[in-house]
Amino acid sequence: MSALFTWACLLQLLQLLQLLLLLLWTGSAAQDKTPDVAVICSNSEDCVLPCYFQPGQNEMVQWFRQGALVYRFDRNGSEEAFTLPEVADRVFVSAQQISNGNATLTLRRSAPQDRGLYSCQVQTSGGQHTAKVIVKVEAPIRGLFLEHSRLSGYEEIKCSVPDVFPAPRVTWATEPPTFEDLRPVTRKHVKENGLFSVDSRLTKLKGQPDLIYICKMSTSYSRSTWTASLREKEITGTEGRDLTIRCLAPTYLKNPSLYWTFSRGDNSTLILSYDSQSDRKVSAPSWDGHLDLDVYKAKFGDGSLRLMEPRHPEHSGSYACEFSEKFSRHVERIRVTISGPHAGQRAAVEKPSYWWILGVVAAGLVLVLVGLLAFLKLRGRDKKPRAHSDEETELNRVKDGESPQ
Ligand SMILES: *[C@@H]1O[C@H](CO)[C@@H](O)[C@H](O)[C@H]1NC(C)=O
Ligand SMILES: *[C@@H]1O[C@H](CO)[C@@H](O)[C@H](O)[C@H]1NC(C)=O
């Protein structure tokens, strides 16, 4: 009874909170309403700065960037001028569109240097119009590079991204989470074109070899956060014996696709892929009969690969298991060594030589024994005649004794 009562109270409270949030939200939305337009342009692509006005006669259009005149059009005399050298050859306004009340400016091949406050001032026989446009230029993150490095005696993980703008925020985490302080060193390098190259290095924690290191980067313009993680392992197997190469998706990935690649030297080939959305598994024909993936387990993040009847030089190499989603990628690199013919077979191969030595030793022993026996027998035969002679002499003595009789 009392439980039901508290439950009802809680529900009411939640409803109240919802109402409050809604009020706050609409309030802030109303406050945010400004006549300025903000446009986010993609670096090196065309950028459109809108300016619409009530069409009229004798239009005079002027575009400014941070107060400096960029473009000027005067219908009276039909003159058009591009005045700012930095952008002069990249600016375009359609004179034909101006008569329709459209003074939109197109900035070709935009770059971070083009950022700023632009304004469009139009004067017509009908009146004046001013529009402000805040221009942001973004070079979005297209992917993170994560790698191990063993330079200067430290085991490090390096997370890097080239050509981004604005400079991204970098954070690190581990899975499972650790209470130790992660102290990454992050460097942001500005290139001539205004774009950033960022790399962040993290020293691996000692005594925790199985930790997954997760690097996250995000820029203030886009809401998406890019995530990359990495783990490296080494395992050994024996020829002809099935081997399971374990690979589990970290928990931050929700519904990733799975790719297994095999590489030796510079050659890297996709050997198996599994798409969790379509539940489709594809494996390379050349690996037929050697790979097995439990699709049911893969759906729940266990992408372990079963290597069946692996062969000695052929299946040794670097295997990479990659779980990926739109903005996230986890890679597990496993160096697999398949040792030659397995223990039993190797013993079988070595046996003949072993037995050969034993055989020689045994033969030698037998020879020695036979020799010894022969020697003993010979000695025995030498002795016997002597015994005989003793007997004979005895007999002879008897005979001799007898003879005097
Ligand atoms: C157009 O130019 C003429 C002279 O060529 C000038 O008399 C007139 O005032 C100008 N009109 C506007 C709107 O600037
Ligand atoms: C305004 O002019 C630009 C060219 O400067 C054009 O691309 C755009 O489509 C025009 N807008 C409309 C609504 O016609």
Coordinates of C-alpha atoms and ligand atoms in Angstrom, one line a residue:
M1 CA 0.0 0.0 0.0
S2 CA 2.7 2.5 1.1
A3 CA 4.9 1.4 -1.8
L4 CA 2.1 2.2 -4.2
F5 CA 1.7 5.6 -2.7
T6 CA 5.4 6.5 -3.0
W7 CA 5.3 5.2 -6.6
A8 CA 2.4 7.5 -7.4
C9 CA 4.2 10.4 -5.7
L10 CA 7.3 9.8 -7.8
L11 CA 5.4 9.7 -11.0
Q12 CA 3.8 13.1 -10.2
L13 CA 7.2 14.5 -9.3
L14 CA 8.5 13.3 -12.6
Q15 CA 5.7 14.9 -14.5
L16 CA 6.3 18.2 -12.7
L17 CA 10.0 18.0 -13.6
Q18 CA 9.1 17.4 -17.2
L19 CA 6.9 20.5 -17.3
L20 CA 9.6 22.6 -15.7
L21 CA 12.2 21.4 -18.3
L22 CA 9.8 22.2 -21.1
L23 CA 9.2 25.7 -19.8
L24 CA 13.0 26.2 -19.4
W25 CA 13.6 24.9 -22.9
T26 CA 11.1 27.1 -24.7
G27 CA 12.3 30.1 -22.7
S28 CA 15.9 29.5 -23.8
A29 CA 14.8 28.9 -27.4
A30 CA 13.1 32.2 -27.5
Q31 CA 16.2 33.9 -26.1
D32 CA 18.5 32.3 -28.6
K33 CA 16.5 33.6 -31.5
T34 CA 18.8 36.1 -33.2
P35 CA 18.6 37.5 -36.7
D36 CA 22.3 36.4 -37.4
V37 CA 22.7 33.2 -39.4
A38 CA 25.5 30.8 -38.6
V39 CA 26.8 28.6 -41.3
I40 CA 29.3 25.7 -40.9
C41 CA 31.3 25.2 -44.0
S42 CA 33.3 22.1 -44.8
N43 CA 36.9 22.8 -45.4
S44 CA 38.0 23.0 -49.1
E45 CA 34.3 22.9 -50.2
D46 CA 32.0 25.7 -51.4
C47 CA 30.4 27.7 -48.7
V48 CA 27.0 29.5 -49.1
L49 CA 26.3 32.8 -47.2
P50 CA 22.6 33.6 -47.6
C51 CA 21.3 37.2 -48.1
Y52 CA 17.7 37.7 -49.2
F53 CA 15.9 41.0 -49.5
Q54 CA 12.8 42.6 -50.9
P55 CA 13.5 43.1 -54.6
G56 CA 13.7 46.7 -55.7
Q57 CA 15.3 49.0 -58.3
N58 CA 18.8 50.4 -58.4
E59 CA 20.2 47.8 -56.1
M60 CA 23.5 48.4 -54.4
V61 CA 24.9 45.3 -52.7
Q62 CA 27.9 45.2 -50.4
W63 CA 29.5 42.2 -48.6
F64 CA 31.9 42.8 -45.7
R65 CA 34.1 40.4 -43.7
Q66 CA 35.0 41.7 -40.3
G67 CA 34.3 45.2 -41.6
A68 CA 36.4 44.9 -44.7
L69 CA 34.7 45.2 -48.1
V70 CA 34.7 41.9 -50.0
Y71 CA 32.3 42.5 -52.8
R72 CA 30.4 45.4 -54.2
F73 CA 27.7 45.6 -56.9
D74 CA 26.1 48.7 -58.2
R75 CA 23.2 48.4 -60.6
N76 CA 23.5 52.1 -61.5
G77 CA 26.4 51.6 -64.0
S78 CA 26.3 47.8 -63.7
E79 CA 29.6 47.6 -61.9
E80 CA 30.8 44.7 -59.9
A81 CA 33.9 44.7 -57.7
F82 CA 35.8 42.0 -55.7
T83 CA 37.9 44.0 -53.3
L84 CA 39.5 41.7 -50.7
P85 CA 42.6 40.1 -52.3
E86 CA 42.5 37.0 -50.0
V87 CA 39.1 35.9 -51.3
A88 CA 38.7 37.9 -54.5
D89 CA 39.1 34.9 -56.8
R90 CA 36.9 32.7 -54.7
V91 CA 33.9 34.9 -54.2
F92 CA 30.8 34.6 -56.4
V93 CA 27.5 36.5 -56.3
S94 CA 25.0 36.1 -59.1
A95 CA 24.1 39.6 -60.5
Q96 CA 21.1 38.0 -62.1
Q97 CA 19.8 36.7 -58.8
I98 CA 20.2 40.2 -57.2
S99 CA 17.2 41.5 -59.2
N100 CA 15.2 38.6 -57.6
G101 CA 16.2 39.8 -54.1
N102 CA 18.9 37.2 -53.7
A103 CA 22.4 38.5 -52.9
T104 CA 23.7 35.2 -51.6
L105 CA 27.5 34.9 -51.7
T106 CA 29.3 31.7 -52.5
L107 CA 32.8 31.3 -51.1
R108 CA 34.7 28.6 -53.1
R109 CA 37.2 26.2 -51.5
S110 CA 36.7 27.6 -48.0
A111 CA 39.5 27.4 -45.4
P112 CA 39.8 28.0 -41.7
Q113 CA 41.1 31.5 -42.5
D114 CA 37.7 32.4 -44.0
R115 CA 36.0 32.2 -40.6
G116 CA 34.5 35.3 -39.2
L117 CA 31.5 37.7 -39.2
Y118 CA 30.2 38.6 -42.6
S119 CA 27.5 41.1 -43.4
C120 CA 25.5 41.8 -46.4
Q121 CA 24.2 45.4 -46.9
V122 CA 21.7 46.0 -49.6
Q123 CA 20.3 49.4 -50.7
T124 CA 17.4 49.6 -53.1
S125 CA 15.0 52.2 -54.2
G126 CA 12.7 50.6 -51.7
G127 CA 15.0 50.7 -48.6
Q128 CA 17.8 49.1 -46.8
H129 CA 18.5 45.6 -45.6
T130 CA 21.3 44.2 -43.5
A131 CA 22.1 40.5 -42.8
K132 CA 24.8 39.1 -40.6
V133 CA 26.3 35.7 -41.3
I134 CA 28.7 34.0 -38.9
V135 CA 31.0 31.7 -40.8
K136 CA 32.6 28.7 -39.3
V137 CA 34.8 26.3 -41.2
E138 CA 35.1 22.7 -40.2
A139 CA 37.5 20.0 -41.3
P140 CA 35.8 17.1 -39.7
I141 CA 37.5 14.1 -38.2
R142 CA 37.4 11.3 -40.7
G143 CA 39.0 8.6 -38.6
L144 CA 41.4 8.1 -35.7
F145 CA 44.7 6.3 -36.0
L146 CA 45.7 4.3 -33.0
E147 CA 48.9 2.4 -32.7
H148 CA 51.4 0.8 -30.3
S149 CA 54.9 2.2 -30.1
R150 CA 57.8 0.9 -28.1
L151 CA 60.1 3.9 -28.5
S152 CA 62.5 5.0 -25.8
G153 CA 61.9 2.0 -23.6
Y154 CA 58.3 3.0 -22.9
E155 CA 55.3 1.1 -24.1
E156 CA 53.0 3.7 -25.5
I157 CA 49.8 4.0 -27.3
K158 CA 49.6 6.8 -29.8
C159 CA 46.3 8.2 -31.0
S160 CA 46.4 10.7 -33.9
V161 CA 44.3 12.5 -36.4
P162 CA 45.4 14.6 -39.4
D163 CA 43.9 17.8 -40.9
V164 CA 41.1 18.7 -38.5
F165 CA 39.5 22.0 -37.6
P166 CA 38.8 23.2 -35.0
A167 CA 41.4 21.4 -32.8
P168 CA 39.7 18.4 -31.2
R169 CA 39.4 17.6 -27.5
V170 CA 41.2 14.3 -26.6
T171 CA 40.3 12.1 -23.8
W172 CA 41.4 8.6 -22.8
A173 CA 39.7 5.8 -20.9
T174 CA 40.4 2.1 -20.3
E175 CA 38.2 -1.0 -20.3
P176 CA 37.8 -2.2 -17.6
P177 CA 38.0 1.2 -16.0
T178 CA 41.1 1.9 -13.9
F179 CA 41.5 4.2 -10.9
E180 CA 45.1 5.0 -11.9
D181 CA 45.8 8.4 -13.4
L182 CA 46.0 8.3 -17.1
R183 CA 48.5 11.0 -18.1
P184 CA 48.4 11.5 -21.9
V185 CA 50.7 14.0 -23.6
T186 CA 48.8 15.7 -26.4
R187 CA 50.3 17.9 -29.1
K188 CA 48.4 20.0 -31.5
H189 CA 50.3 21.2 -34.5
V190 CA 48.9 23.9 -36.8
K191 CA 49.7 23.5 -40.5
E192 CA 50.1 26.3 -43.0
N193 CA 46.5 25.7 -44.3
G194 CA 45.2 26.4 -40.8
L195 CA 44.3 22.8 -40.1
F196 CA 45.5 20.9 -37.0
S197 CA 47.3 17.6 -36.7
V198 CA 46.9 16.2 -33.3
D199 CA 48.6 13.3 -31.6
S200 CA 48.2 12.1 -28.1
R201 CA 50.5 9.6 -26.4
L202 CA 49.7 7.5 -23.4
T203 CA 52.1 5.4 -21.5
K204 CA 50.7 2.0 -20.9
L205 CA 49.9 1.1 -17.3
K206 CA 52.3 -1.4 -15.8
G207 CA 51.1 -4.8 -14.7
Q208 CA 47.8 -4.7 -16.6
P209 CA 48.5 -6.3 -20.0
D210 CA 44.9 -7.1 -20.9
L211 CA 43.6 -3.5 -20.6
I212 CA 41.9 -2.0 -23.6
Y213 CA 43.0 1.7 -24.2
I214 CA 40.3 3.9 -25.6
C215 CA 41.0 7.2 -27.3
K216 CA 38.2 9.7 -27.9
M217 CA 38.2 12.9 -29.9
S218 CA 35.5 15.4 -30.6
T219 CA 35.3 18.8 -32.1
S220 CA 33.1 21.6 -30.7
Y221 CA 31.2 21.9 -34.1
S222 CA 30.0 18.4 -34.5
R223 CA 28.2 16.4 -31.9
S224 CA 29.8 13.1 -32.8
T225 CA 32.6 11.8 -30.8
W226 CA 35.1 9.5 -32.5
T227 CA 36.4 6.5 -30.5
A228 CA 39.2 4.1 -31.2
S229 CA 40.6 1.4 -29.1
L230 CA 43.3 -1.2 -29.4
R231 CA 44.7 -4.4 -27.9
E232 CA 47.6 -6.5 -29.0
K233 CA 48.2 -10.2 -28.2
E234 CA 50.4 -13.1 -29.2
I235 CA 49.3 -16.7 -29.3
T236 CA 50.8 -20.0 -30.5
G237 CA 49.2 -23.1 -32.0
T238 CA 50.3 -26.3 -33.5
E239 CA 49.8 -27.6 -37.0
G240 CA 46.6 -29.6 -37.5
R241 CA 45.1 -28.7 -34.1
D242 CA 42.1 -26.3 -34.1
L243 CA 42.9 -22.9 -32.5
T244 CA 40.5 -20.3 -31.2
I245 CA 41.6 -16.7 -31.6
R246 CA 39.6 -14.8 -29.1
C247 CA 38.2 -11.3 -29.7
L248 CA 35.5 -9.6 -27.7
A249 CA 33.9 -6.2 -28.5
P250 CA 34.4 -3.6 -25.8
T251 CA 31.2 -2.5 -24.1
Y252 CA 31.2 1.0 -25.6
L253 CA 30.3 -0.5 -29.0
K254 CA 26.6 -1.3 -29.4
N255 CA 26.0 -2.9 -32.7
P256 CA 29.3 -3.2 -34.5
S257 CA 30.2 -4.9 -37.7
L258 CA 33.1 -7.4 -37.5
Y259 CA 36.0 -7.8 -39.9
W260 CA 38.9 -10.3 -39.6
T261 CA 42.0 -9.6 -41.7
F262 CA 45.1 -11.6 -42.1
S263 CA 48.4 -10.0 -42.9
R264 CA 52.0 -11.2 -43.5
G265 CA 54.6 -8.7 -44.5
D266 CA 52.8 -5.9 -46.4
N267 CA 50.0 -8.1 -47.7
S268 CA 46.7 -7.7 -45.8
T269 CA 43.5 -9.5 -46.8
L270 CA 40.0 -9.5 -45.5
I271 CA 39.3 -13.1 -44.6
L272 CA 36.0 -12.9 -42.9
S273 CA 33.3 -10.3 -42.2
Y274 CA 30.1 -10.3 -40.3
D275 CA 27.4 -7.6 -40.5
S276 CA 25.2 -7.7 -37.4
Q277 CA 22.4 -5.7 -39.0
S278 CA 21.9 -8.0 -41.9
D279 CA 23.2 -11.0 -40.0
R280 CA 25.4 -11.8 -43.0
K281 CA 28.7 -13.6 -42.8
V282 CA 31.2 -13.6 -45.7
S283 CA 34.5 -15.4 -45.8
A284 CA 37.3 -15.6 -48.3
P285 CA 37.1 -18.7 -50.5
S286 CA 40.8 -19.4 -50.2
W287 CA 40.2 -19.9 -46.4
D288 CA 37.4 -22.4 -46.9
G289 CA 37.4 -25.1 -44.3
H290 CA 39.8 -23.2 -42.1
L291 CA 37.6 -20.6 -40.5
D292 CA 34.6 -20.8 -38.3
L293 CA 32.7 -18.0 -36.6
D294 CA 29.8 -18.5 -34.2
V295 CA 27.3 -16.1 -35.7
Y296 CA 25.0 -16.2 -32.7
K297 CA 27.9 -15.2 -30.4
A298 CA 29.1 -12.6 -32.9
K299 CA 25.8 -10.9 -32.6
F300 CA 26.4 -10.4 -28.9
G301 CA 30.0 -9.1 -29.4
D302 CA 32.0 -12.3 -29.3
G303 CA 33.8 -12.3 -32.6
S304 CA 36.2 -15.2 -31.7
L305 CA 37.5 -17.0 -34.7
R306 CA 38.1 -20.7 -34.8
L307 CA 41.1 -21.6 -37.0
M308 CA 40.6 -25.2 -38.2
E309 CA 43.4 -27.5 -39.1
P310 CA 45.9 -24.7 -39.3
R311 CA 49.0 -25.3 -41.4
H312 CA 52.5 -24.5 -40.4
P313 CA 53.8 -21.6 -42.5
E314 CA 50.6 -20.8 -44.3
H315 CA 48.4 -19.7 -41.3
S316 CA 51.1 -18.1 -39.2
G317 CA 51.0 -14.3 -39.3
S318 CA 49.2 -11.3 -37.9
Y319 CA 45.4 -11.5 -37.5
A320 CA 43.3 -8.4 -36.8
C321 CA 39.8 -8.4 -35.5
E322 CA 38.0 -5.1 -36.1
F323 CA 34.7 -4.1 -34.6
S324 CA 33.4 -1.0 -36.2
E325 CA 30.5 1.4 -36.1
K326 CA 30.0 4.8 -37.7
F327 CA 32.3 6.7 -35.4
S328 CA 34.0 4.0 -33.4
R329 CA 36.5 1.3 -34.1
H330 CA 38.1 -1.4 -31.9
V331 CA 41.0 -3.3 -33.3
E332 CA 42.6 -6.4 -31.7
R333 CA 45.9 -7.5 -33.3
I334 CA 46.9 -11.1 -32.6
R335 CA 50.2 -12.5 -33.7
V336 CA 49.6 -16.2 -34.3
T337 CA 52.5 -18.7 -34.7
I338 CA 51.6 -22.1 -35.9
S339 CA 54.5 -24.3 -35.0
G340 CA 55.5 -27.1 -37.5
P341 CA 54.3 -30.7 -37.3
H342 CA 52.9 -31.1 -33.8
A343 CA 54.7 -32.7 -30.9
G344 CA 53.7 -36.4 -31.6
Q345 CA 54.7 -36.1 -35.3
R346 CA 57.9 -34.4 -34.5
A347 CA 58.8 -37.2 -32.1
A348 CA 58.0 -39.7 -34.8
V349 CA 60.3 -37.9 -37.2
E350 CA 63.1 -37.8 -34.6
K351 CA 62.6 -41.4 -33.5
P352 CA 64.5 -43.1 -36.3
S353 CA 67.6 -41.1 -35.6
Y354 CA 67.2 -41.8 -31.9
W355 CA 66.7 -45.5 -32.5
W356 CA 69.5 -45.6 -35.0
I357 CA 71.9 -44.4 -32.3
L358 CA 70.4 -46.8 -29.9
G359 CA 70.7 -49.5 -32.5
V360 CA 74.4 -48.8 -33.0
V361 CA 75.0 -48.8 -29.3
A362 CA 73.0 -52.0 -28.9
A363 CA 74.8 -53.6 -31.8
G364 CA 78.1 -52.5 -30.2
L365 CA 77.0 -54.0 -26.9
V366 CA 75.9 -57.3 -28.5
L367 CA 79.3 -57.4 -30.4
V368 CA 81.2 -56.8 -27.1
L369 CA 79.0 -59.4 -25.4
V370 CA 79.5 -61.9 -28.1
G371 CA 83.2 -61.2 -28.1
L372 CA 83.3 -61.6 -24.3
L373 CA 81.4 -64.9 -24.5
A374 CA 83.7 -66.1 -27.2
F375 CA 86.7 -65.1 -25.2
L376 CA 85.3 -66.8 -22.1
K377 CA 84.4 -69.9 -24.1
L378 CA 87.9 -70.0 -25.5
R379 CA 89.4 -69.5 -22.1
G380 CA 87.1 -72.3 -20.9
R381 CA 88.3 -74.6 -23.6
D382 CA 91.9 -73.8 -22.6
K383 CA 91.2 -74.6 -19.0
K384 CA 89.4 -77.9 -19.7
P385 CA 92.3 -79.6 -21.3
R386 CA 94.4 -78.6 -18.2
A387 CA 91.7 -80.1 -16.0
H388 CA 91.8 -83.1 -18.2
S389 CA 95.5 -83.3 -17.9
D390 CA 95.2 -83.1 -14.1
E391 CA 92.8 -85.9 -14.3
E392 CA 95.0 -87.6 -16.7
T393 CA 98.0 -87.1 -14.5
E394 CA 96.0 -88.3 -11.6
L395 CA 95.0 -91.2 -13.6
N396 CA 98.4 -91.5 -14.9
R397 CA 99.6 -91.3 -11.3
V398 CA 97.2 -94.0 -10.4
K399 CA 98.3 -95.8 -13.5
D400 CA 101.8 -94.9 -12.5
G401 CA 101.0 -96.1 -9.0
E402 CA 99.5 -99.1 -10.4
S403 CA 102.2 -99.7 -12.7
P404 CA 104.7 -100.4 -9.9
Q405 CA 102.4 -102.9 -8.7
Ligands
LIG1 C1 22.7 56.6 -60.8 O1 23.7 57.3 -61.5 C2 23.3 58.6 -61.9 C3 24.4 59.3 -62.7 O2 25.0 58.4 -63.6 C4 22.9 59.5 -60.7 O3 22.4 60.7 -61.1 C5 21.9 58.7 -59.8 O4 21.6 59.4 -58.7 C6 22.3 57.3 -59.5 N1 21.3 56.6 -58.8 C7 21.5 55.8 -57.7 C8 20.3 55.2 -57.1 O5 22.6 55.8 -57.2
LIG2 C1 20.4 32.5 -54.7 O1 21.5 32.7 -55.5 C2 22.5 31.6 -55.5 C3 23.6 31.9 -56.4 O2 24.3 33.0 -55.9 C4 21.8 30.3 -55.9 O3 22.7 29.2 -55.8 C5 20.6 30.0 -55.0 O4 19.9 28.9 -55.5 C6 19.7 31.3 -55.1 N1 18.6 31.0 -54.1 C7 17.3 30.9 -54.5 C8 16.3 30.7 -53.4 O5 17.0 31.0 -55.7

